[in-house]
mmCIF file of C-alpha atoms and ligand atoms in Angstrom:
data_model
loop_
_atom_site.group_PDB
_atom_site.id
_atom_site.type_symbol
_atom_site.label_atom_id
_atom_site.label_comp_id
_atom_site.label_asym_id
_atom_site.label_seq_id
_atom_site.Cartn_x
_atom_site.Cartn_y
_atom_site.Cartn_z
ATOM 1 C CA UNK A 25 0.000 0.000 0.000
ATOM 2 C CA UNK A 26 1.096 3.292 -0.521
ATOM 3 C CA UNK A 27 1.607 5.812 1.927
ATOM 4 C CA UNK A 28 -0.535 8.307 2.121
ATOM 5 C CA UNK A 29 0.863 10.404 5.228
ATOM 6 C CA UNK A 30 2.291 13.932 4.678
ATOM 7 C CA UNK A 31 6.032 14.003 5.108
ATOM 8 C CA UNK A 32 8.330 16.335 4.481
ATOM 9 C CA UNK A 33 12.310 15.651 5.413
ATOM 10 C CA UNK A 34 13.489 18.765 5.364
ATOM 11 C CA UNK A 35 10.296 20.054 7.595
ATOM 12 C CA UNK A 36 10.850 23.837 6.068
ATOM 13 C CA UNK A 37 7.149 25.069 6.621
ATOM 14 C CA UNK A 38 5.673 25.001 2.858
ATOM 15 C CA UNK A 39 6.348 27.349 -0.156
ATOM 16 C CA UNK A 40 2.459 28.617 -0.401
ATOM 17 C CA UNK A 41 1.082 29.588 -3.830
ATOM 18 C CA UNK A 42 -2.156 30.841 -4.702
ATOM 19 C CA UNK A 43 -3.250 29.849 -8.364
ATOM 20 C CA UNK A 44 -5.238 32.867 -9.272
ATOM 21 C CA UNK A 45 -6.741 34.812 -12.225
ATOM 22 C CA UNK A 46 -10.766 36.412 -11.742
ATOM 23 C CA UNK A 47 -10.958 35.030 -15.052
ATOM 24 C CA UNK A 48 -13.361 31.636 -15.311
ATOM 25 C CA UNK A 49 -12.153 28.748 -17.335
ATOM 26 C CA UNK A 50 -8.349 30.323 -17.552
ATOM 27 C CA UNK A 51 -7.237 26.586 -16.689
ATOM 28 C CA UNK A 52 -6.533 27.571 -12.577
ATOM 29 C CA UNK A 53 -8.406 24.503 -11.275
ATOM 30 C CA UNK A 54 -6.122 22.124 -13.977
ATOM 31 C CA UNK A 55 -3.043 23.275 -13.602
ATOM 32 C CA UNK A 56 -3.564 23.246 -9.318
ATOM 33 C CA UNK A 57 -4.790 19.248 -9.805
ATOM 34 C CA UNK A 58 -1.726 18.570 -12.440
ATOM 35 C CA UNK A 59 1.082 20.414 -11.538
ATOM 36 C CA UNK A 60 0.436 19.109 -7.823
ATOM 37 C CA UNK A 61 0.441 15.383 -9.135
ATOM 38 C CA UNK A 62 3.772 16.160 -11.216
ATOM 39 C CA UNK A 63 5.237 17.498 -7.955
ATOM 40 C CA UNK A 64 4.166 14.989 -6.232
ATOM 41 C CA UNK A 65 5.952 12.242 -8.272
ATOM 42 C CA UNK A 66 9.044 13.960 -7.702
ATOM 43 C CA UNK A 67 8.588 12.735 -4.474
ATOM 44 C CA UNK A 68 7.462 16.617 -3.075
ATOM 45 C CA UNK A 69 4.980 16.378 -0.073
ATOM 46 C CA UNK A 70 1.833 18.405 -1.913
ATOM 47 C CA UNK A 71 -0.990 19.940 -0.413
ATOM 48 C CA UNK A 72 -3.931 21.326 -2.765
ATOM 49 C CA UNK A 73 -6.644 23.986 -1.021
ATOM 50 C CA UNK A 74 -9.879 24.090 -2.745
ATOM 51 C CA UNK A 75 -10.640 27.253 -2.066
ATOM 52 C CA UNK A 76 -13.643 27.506 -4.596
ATOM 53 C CA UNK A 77 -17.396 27.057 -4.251
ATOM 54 C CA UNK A 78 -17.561 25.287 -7.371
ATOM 55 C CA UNK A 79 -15.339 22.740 -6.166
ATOM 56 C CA UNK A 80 -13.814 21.630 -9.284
ATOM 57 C CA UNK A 81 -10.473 20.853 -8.021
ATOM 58 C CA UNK A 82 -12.257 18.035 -5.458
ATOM 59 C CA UNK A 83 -14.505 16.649 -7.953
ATOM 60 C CA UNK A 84 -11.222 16.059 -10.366
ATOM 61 C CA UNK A 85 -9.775 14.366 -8.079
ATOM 62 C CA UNK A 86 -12.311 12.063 -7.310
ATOM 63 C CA UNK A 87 -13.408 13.158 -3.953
ATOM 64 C CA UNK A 88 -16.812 12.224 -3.452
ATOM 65 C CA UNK A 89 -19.210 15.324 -1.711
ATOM 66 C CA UNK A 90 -19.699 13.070 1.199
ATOM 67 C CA UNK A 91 -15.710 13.376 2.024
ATOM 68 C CA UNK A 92 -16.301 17.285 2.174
ATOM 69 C CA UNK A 93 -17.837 17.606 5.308
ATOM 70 C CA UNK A 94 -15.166 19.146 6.783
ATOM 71 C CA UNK A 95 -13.195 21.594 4.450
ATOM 72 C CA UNK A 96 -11.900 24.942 3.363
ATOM 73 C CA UNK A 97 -14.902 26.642 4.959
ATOM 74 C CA UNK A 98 -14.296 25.537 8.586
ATOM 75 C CA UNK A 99 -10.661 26.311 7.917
ATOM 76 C CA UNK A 100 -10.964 29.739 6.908
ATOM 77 C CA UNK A 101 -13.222 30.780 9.417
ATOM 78 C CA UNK A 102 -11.212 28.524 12.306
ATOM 79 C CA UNK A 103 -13.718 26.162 12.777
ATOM 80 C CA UNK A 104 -11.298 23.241 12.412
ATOM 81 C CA UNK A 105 -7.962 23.410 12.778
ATOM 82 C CA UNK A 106 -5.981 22.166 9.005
ATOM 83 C CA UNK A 107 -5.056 18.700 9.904
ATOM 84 C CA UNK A 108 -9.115 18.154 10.466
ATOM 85 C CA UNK A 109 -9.739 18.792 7.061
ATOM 86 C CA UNK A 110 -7.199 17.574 5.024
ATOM 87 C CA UNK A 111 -7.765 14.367 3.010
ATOM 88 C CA UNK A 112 -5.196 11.630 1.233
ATOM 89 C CA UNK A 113 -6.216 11.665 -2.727
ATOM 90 C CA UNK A 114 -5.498 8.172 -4.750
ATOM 91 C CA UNK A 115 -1.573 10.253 -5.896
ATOM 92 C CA UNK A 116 1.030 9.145 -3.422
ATOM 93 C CA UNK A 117 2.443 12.594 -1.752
ATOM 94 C CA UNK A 118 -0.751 14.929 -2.907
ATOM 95 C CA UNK A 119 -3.029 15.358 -0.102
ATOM 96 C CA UNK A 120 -6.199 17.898 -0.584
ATOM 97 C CA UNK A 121 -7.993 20.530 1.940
ATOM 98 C CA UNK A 122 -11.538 19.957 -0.071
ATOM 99 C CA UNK A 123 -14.242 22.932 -1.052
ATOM 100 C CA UNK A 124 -17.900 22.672 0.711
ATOM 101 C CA UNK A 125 -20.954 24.503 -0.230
ATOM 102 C CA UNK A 126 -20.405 26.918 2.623
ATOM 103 C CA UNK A 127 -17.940 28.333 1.164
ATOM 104 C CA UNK A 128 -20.319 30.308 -1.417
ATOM 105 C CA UNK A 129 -21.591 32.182 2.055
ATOM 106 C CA UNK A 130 -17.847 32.666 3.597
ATOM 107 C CA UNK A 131 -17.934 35.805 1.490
ATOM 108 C CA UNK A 132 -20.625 37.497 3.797
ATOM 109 C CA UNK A 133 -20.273 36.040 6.891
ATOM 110 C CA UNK A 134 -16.160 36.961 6.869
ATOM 111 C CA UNK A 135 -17.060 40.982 6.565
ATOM 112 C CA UNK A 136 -18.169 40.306 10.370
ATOM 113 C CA UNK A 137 -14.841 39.585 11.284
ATOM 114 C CA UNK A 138 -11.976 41.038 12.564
ATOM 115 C CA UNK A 139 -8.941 40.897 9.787
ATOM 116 C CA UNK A 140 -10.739 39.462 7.891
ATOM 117 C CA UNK A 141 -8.385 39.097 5.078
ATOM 118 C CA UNK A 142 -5.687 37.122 7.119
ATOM 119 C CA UNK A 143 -7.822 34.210 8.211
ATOM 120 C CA UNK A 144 -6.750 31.696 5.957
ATOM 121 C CA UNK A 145 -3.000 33.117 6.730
ATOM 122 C CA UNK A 146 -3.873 32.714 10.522
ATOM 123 C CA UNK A 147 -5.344 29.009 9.990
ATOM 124 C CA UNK A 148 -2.436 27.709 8.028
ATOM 125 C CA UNK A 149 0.443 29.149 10.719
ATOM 126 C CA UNK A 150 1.887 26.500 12.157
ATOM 127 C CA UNK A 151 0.367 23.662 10.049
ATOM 128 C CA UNK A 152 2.466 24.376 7.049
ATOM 129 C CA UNK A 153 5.444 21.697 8.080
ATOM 130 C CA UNK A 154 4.415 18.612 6.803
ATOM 131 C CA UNK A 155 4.235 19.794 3.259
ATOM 132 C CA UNK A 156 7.002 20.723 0.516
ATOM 133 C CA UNK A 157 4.239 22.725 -1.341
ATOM 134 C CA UNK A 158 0.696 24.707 -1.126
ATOM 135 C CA UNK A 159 -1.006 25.305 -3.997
ATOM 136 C CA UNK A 160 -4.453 27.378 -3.511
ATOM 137 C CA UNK A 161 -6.817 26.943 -6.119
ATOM 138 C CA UNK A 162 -8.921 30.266 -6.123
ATOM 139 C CA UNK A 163 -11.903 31.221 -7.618
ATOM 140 C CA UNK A 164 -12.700 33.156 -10.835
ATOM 141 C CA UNK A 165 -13.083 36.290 -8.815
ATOM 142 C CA UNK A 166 -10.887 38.926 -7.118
ATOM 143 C CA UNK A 167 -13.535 38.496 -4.053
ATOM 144 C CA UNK A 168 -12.404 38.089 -0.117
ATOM 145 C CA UNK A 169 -11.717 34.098 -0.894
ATOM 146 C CA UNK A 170 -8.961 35.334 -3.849
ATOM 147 C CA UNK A 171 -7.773 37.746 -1.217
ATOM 148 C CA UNK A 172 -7.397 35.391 1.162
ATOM 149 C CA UNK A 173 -5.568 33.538 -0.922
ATOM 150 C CA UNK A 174 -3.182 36.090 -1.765
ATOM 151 C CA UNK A 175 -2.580 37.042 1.955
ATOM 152 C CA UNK A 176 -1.806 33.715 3.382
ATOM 153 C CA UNK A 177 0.517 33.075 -0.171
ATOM 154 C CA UNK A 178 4.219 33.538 -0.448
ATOM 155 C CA UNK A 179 3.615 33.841 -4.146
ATOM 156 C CA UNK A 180 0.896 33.895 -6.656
ATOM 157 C CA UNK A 181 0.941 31.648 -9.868
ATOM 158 C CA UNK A 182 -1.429 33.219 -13.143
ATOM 159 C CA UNK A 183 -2.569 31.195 -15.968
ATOM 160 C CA UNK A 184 -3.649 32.621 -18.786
ATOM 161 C CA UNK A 185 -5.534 31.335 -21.620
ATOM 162 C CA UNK A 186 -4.289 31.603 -25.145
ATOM 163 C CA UNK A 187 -6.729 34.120 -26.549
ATOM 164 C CA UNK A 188 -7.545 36.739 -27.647
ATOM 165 C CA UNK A 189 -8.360 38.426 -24.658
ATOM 166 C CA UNK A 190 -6.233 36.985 -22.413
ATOM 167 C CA UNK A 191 -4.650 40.092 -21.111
ATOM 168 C CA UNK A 192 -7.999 41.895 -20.144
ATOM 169 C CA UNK A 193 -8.188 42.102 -17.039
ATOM 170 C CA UNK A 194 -4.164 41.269 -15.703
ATOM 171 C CA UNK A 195 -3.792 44.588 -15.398
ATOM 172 C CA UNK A 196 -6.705 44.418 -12.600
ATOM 173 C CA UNK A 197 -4.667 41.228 -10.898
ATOM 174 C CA UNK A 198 -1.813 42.819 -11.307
ATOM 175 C CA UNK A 199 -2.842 46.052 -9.045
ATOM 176 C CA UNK A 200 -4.489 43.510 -7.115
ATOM 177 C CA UNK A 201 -0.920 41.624 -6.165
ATOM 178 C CA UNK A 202 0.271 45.111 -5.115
ATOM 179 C CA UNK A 203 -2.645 46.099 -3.115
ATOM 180 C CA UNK A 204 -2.056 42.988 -1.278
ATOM 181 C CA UNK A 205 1.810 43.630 -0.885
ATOM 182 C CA UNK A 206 0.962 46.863 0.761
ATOM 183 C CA UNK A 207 -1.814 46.549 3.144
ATOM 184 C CA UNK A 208 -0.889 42.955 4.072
ATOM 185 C CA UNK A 209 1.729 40.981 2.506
ATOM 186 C CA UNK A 210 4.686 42.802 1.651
ATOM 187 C CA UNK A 211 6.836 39.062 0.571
ATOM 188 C CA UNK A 212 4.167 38.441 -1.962
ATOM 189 C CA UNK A 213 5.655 37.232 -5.588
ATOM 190 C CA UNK A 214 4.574 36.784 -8.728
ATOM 191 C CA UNK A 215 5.781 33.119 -8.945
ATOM 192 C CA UNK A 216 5.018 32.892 -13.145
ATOM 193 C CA UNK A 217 2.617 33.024 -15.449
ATOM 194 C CA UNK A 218 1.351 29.634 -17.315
ATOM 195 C CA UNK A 219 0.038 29.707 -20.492
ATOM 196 C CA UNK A 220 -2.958 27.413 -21.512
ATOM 197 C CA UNK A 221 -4.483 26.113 -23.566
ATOM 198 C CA UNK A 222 -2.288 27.264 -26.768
ATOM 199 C CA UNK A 223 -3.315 25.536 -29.850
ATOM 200 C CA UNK A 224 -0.819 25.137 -32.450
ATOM 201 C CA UNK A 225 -2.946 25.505 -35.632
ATOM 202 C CA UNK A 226 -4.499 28.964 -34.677
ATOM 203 C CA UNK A 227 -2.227 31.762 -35.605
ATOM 204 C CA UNK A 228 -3.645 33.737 -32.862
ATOM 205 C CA UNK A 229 -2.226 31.492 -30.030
ATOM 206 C CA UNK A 230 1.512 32.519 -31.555
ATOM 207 C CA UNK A 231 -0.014 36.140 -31.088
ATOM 208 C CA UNK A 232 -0.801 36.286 -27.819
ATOM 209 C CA UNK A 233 1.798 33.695 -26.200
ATOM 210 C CA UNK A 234 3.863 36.740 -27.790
ATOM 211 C CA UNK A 235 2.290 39.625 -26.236
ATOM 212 C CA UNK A 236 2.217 37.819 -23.041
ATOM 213 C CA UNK A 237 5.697 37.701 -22.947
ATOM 214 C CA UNK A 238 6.543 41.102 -24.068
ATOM 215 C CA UNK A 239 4.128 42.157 -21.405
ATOM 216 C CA UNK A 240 5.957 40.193 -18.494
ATOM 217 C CA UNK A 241 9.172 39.096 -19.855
ATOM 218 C CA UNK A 242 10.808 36.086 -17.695
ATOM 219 C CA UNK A 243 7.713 35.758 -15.632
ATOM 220 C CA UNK A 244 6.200 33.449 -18.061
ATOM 221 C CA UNK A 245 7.415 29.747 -18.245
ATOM 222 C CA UNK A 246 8.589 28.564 -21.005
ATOM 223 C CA UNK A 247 6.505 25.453 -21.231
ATOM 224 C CA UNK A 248 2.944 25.927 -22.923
ATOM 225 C CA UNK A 249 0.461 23.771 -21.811
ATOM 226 C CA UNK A 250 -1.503 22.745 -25.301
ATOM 227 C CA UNK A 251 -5.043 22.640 -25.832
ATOM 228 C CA UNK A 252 -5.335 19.023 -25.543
ATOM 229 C CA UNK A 253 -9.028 16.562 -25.454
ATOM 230 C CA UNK A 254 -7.373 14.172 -22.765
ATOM 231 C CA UNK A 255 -6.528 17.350 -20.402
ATOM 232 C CA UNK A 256 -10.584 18.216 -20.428
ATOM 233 C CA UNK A 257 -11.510 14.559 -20.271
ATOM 234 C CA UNK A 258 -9.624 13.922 -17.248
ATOM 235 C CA UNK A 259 -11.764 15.238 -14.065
ATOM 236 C CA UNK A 260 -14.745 13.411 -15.427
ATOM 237 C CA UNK A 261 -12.704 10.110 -14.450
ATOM 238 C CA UNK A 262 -11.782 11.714 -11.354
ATOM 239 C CA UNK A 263 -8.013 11.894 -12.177
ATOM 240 C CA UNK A 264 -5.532 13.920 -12.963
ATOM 241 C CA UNK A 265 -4.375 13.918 -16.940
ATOM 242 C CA UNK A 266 -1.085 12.240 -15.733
ATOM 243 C CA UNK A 267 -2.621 9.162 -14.153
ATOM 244 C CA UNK A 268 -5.599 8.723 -17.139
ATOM 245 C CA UNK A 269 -2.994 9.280 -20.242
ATOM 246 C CA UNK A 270 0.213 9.790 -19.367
ATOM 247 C CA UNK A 271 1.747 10.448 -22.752
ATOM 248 C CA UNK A 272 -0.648 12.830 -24.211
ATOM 249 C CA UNK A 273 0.675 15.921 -24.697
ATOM 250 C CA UNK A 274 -0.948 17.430 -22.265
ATOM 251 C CA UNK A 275 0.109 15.651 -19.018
ATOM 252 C CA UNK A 276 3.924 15.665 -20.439
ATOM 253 C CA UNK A 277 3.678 19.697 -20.699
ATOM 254 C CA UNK A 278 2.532 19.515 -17.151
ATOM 255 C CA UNK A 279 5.893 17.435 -16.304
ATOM 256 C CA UNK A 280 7.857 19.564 -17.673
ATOM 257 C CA UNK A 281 5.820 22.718 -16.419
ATOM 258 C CA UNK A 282 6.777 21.299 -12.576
ATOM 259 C CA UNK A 283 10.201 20.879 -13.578
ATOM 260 C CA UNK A 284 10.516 24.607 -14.683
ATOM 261 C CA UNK A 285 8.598 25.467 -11.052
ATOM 262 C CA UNK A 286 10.955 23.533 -9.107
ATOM 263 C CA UNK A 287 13.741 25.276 -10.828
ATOM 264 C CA UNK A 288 12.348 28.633 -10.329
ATOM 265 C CA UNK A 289 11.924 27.666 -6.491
ATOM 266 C CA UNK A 290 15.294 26.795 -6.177
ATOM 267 C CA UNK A 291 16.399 30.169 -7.539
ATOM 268 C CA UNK A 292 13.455 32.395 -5.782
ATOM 269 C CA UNK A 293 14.480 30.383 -2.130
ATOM 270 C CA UNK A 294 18.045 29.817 -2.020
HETATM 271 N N1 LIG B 314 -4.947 22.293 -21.722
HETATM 272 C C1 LIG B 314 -6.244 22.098 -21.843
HETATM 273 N N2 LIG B 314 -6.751 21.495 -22.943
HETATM 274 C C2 LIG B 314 -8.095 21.288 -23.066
HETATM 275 N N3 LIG B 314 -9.002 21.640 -22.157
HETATM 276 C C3 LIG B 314 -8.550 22.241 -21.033
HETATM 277 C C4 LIG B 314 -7.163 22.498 -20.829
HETATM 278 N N4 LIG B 314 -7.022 23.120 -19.628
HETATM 279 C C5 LIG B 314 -8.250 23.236 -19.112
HETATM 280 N N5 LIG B 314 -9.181 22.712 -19.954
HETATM 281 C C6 LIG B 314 -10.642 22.648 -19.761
HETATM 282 O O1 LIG B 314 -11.114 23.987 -19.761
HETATM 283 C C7 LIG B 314 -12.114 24.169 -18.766
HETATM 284 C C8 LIG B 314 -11.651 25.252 -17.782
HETATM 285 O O2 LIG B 314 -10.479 24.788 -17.106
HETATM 286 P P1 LIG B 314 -10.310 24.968 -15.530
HETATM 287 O O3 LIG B 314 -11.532 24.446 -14.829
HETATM 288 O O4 LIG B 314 -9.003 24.411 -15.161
HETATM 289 O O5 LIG B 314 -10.291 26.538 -15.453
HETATM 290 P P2 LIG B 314 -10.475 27.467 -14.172
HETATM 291 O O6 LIG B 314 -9.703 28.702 -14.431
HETATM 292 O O7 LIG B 314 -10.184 26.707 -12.941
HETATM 293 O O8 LIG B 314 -12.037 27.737 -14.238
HETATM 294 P P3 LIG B 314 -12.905 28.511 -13.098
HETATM 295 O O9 LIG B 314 -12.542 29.938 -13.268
HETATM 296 O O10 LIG B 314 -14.335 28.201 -13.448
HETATM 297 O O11 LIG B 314 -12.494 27.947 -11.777
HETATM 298 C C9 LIG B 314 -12.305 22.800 -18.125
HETATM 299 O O12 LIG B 314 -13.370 22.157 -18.755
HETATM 300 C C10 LIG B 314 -11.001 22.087 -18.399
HETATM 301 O O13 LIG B 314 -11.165 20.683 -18.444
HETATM 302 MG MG1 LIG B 315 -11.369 26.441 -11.219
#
């Protein structure tokens, strides 16, 4: 049997990293469930937060709603401690904090309380050792959950879609990032920015992979994830691309995507 139990050596609290973009169906949920699972077969100790109503990143990785009960809900608003809520997936290394229903009300019920933008910071200090990584899959919204996010992150990670307007609406994220450095978390990066979904045979994927770059330079990794059928197939099974078809082109960009992250890491950490 495998082992499911977090471990991590070098017990170095977790690098957090928020996956964000208030832009739906940017490719935020895949690239948390598949860039955790590549991690994770590098032997990293992986931790994903579903911190989205919809719940996408729970349901992809076949976490049945009955599993929820306890999740990112009661963690953000200290109701149960992390280790409560955290559950093994079937990947070896990945463990996931899942997404409940209550989390569409969080949004109201957090303006009641007191810094109310630090609570998922607050509920993850001092839980953070038995991981390698966080990854925070946030909503398609810049709302208090996204801000959350960004406050308890040491660094935020953007996808962006291959089209045409793909860059409507960074510059929004991007004041958004600094906002957040100033009022509450000056160490926040930008980790990189992925882009998804290219397709090959459309001229205009060339044209804005292009302009993405000019706009941010080294930011952007130079792996492309490609539009790819076995990618969107995937959650339906339940799994991520890399256990249901490991050589489509898909899951192997997302291999090489994790070795470009750890690299980075290295370099951003020391
Ligand atoms: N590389 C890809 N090739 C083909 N389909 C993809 C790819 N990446 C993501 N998709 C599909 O595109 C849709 C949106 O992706 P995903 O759910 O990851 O985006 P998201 O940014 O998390 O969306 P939301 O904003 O709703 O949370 C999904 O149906 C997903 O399966
Ligand atoms: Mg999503």
């Amino acid at each position: 049997m495998a082992d499911h139990s977090p471990s991590n050596a070098a017990a170095k609290p977790a690098r957090v990293i928020a996956i964000a973009n208030q832009k739906g169906g940017v490719g935020k949920t895949t690239t948390a469930i598949n860039l955790a699972t590549a991690m994770a077969a590098t032997k990293k100790s992986v931790l994903i937060i579903d911190l989205d109503p919809q719940g996408n990143a729970s349901t992809g990785l076949g976490i049945d709603r009955n599993a929820r009960e306890v999740n990112s809900y009661h963690v953000l608003i200290g109701e149960a401690a992390l280790a409560e809520s955290v559950i093994a997936t079937t990947i070896p290394g990945l463990h996931l904090v899942p997404s409940g229903t209550d989390l569409s009300g969080a949004e109201i019920e957090l303006v009641e309380f007191d810094r109310r933008e630090h609570r998922l910071r607050q509920s993850l200090a001092g839980s953070l050792d038995a991981y390698d990584y966080v990854l925070i899959d946030c909503p398609p919204s810049l709302n208090l959950l996204t801000l959350n996010a960004l406050v308890a992150a040491d660094a935020v990670m953007v996808p962006l879609q291959c089209e045409f307007f793909a860059l409507e609406g960074v510059s929004h994220l991007v004041k958004t990032i600094e906002r957040v450095r100033q009022a509450f978390n000056p160490g926040l990066e930008l980790q990189g920015i992925i882009l998804t979904m290219f397709d090959k045979r459309n001229n205009l994927s060339d044209q804005v992979a292009a302009d993405v770059r000019d706009f941010f330079g080294d930011k952007v990794y130079k792996t492309v994830i490609p539009r790819n059928v076995r990618v969107s197939e995937a959650p339906s099974h339940g799994k991520p691309v890399l256990l249901y078809d490991m050589k489509c082109s898909g899951a192997e960009a997302y291999i090489h995507l994790a070795s470009e992250v750890l690299k980075r890491e290295r370099e951003l950490r020391g």
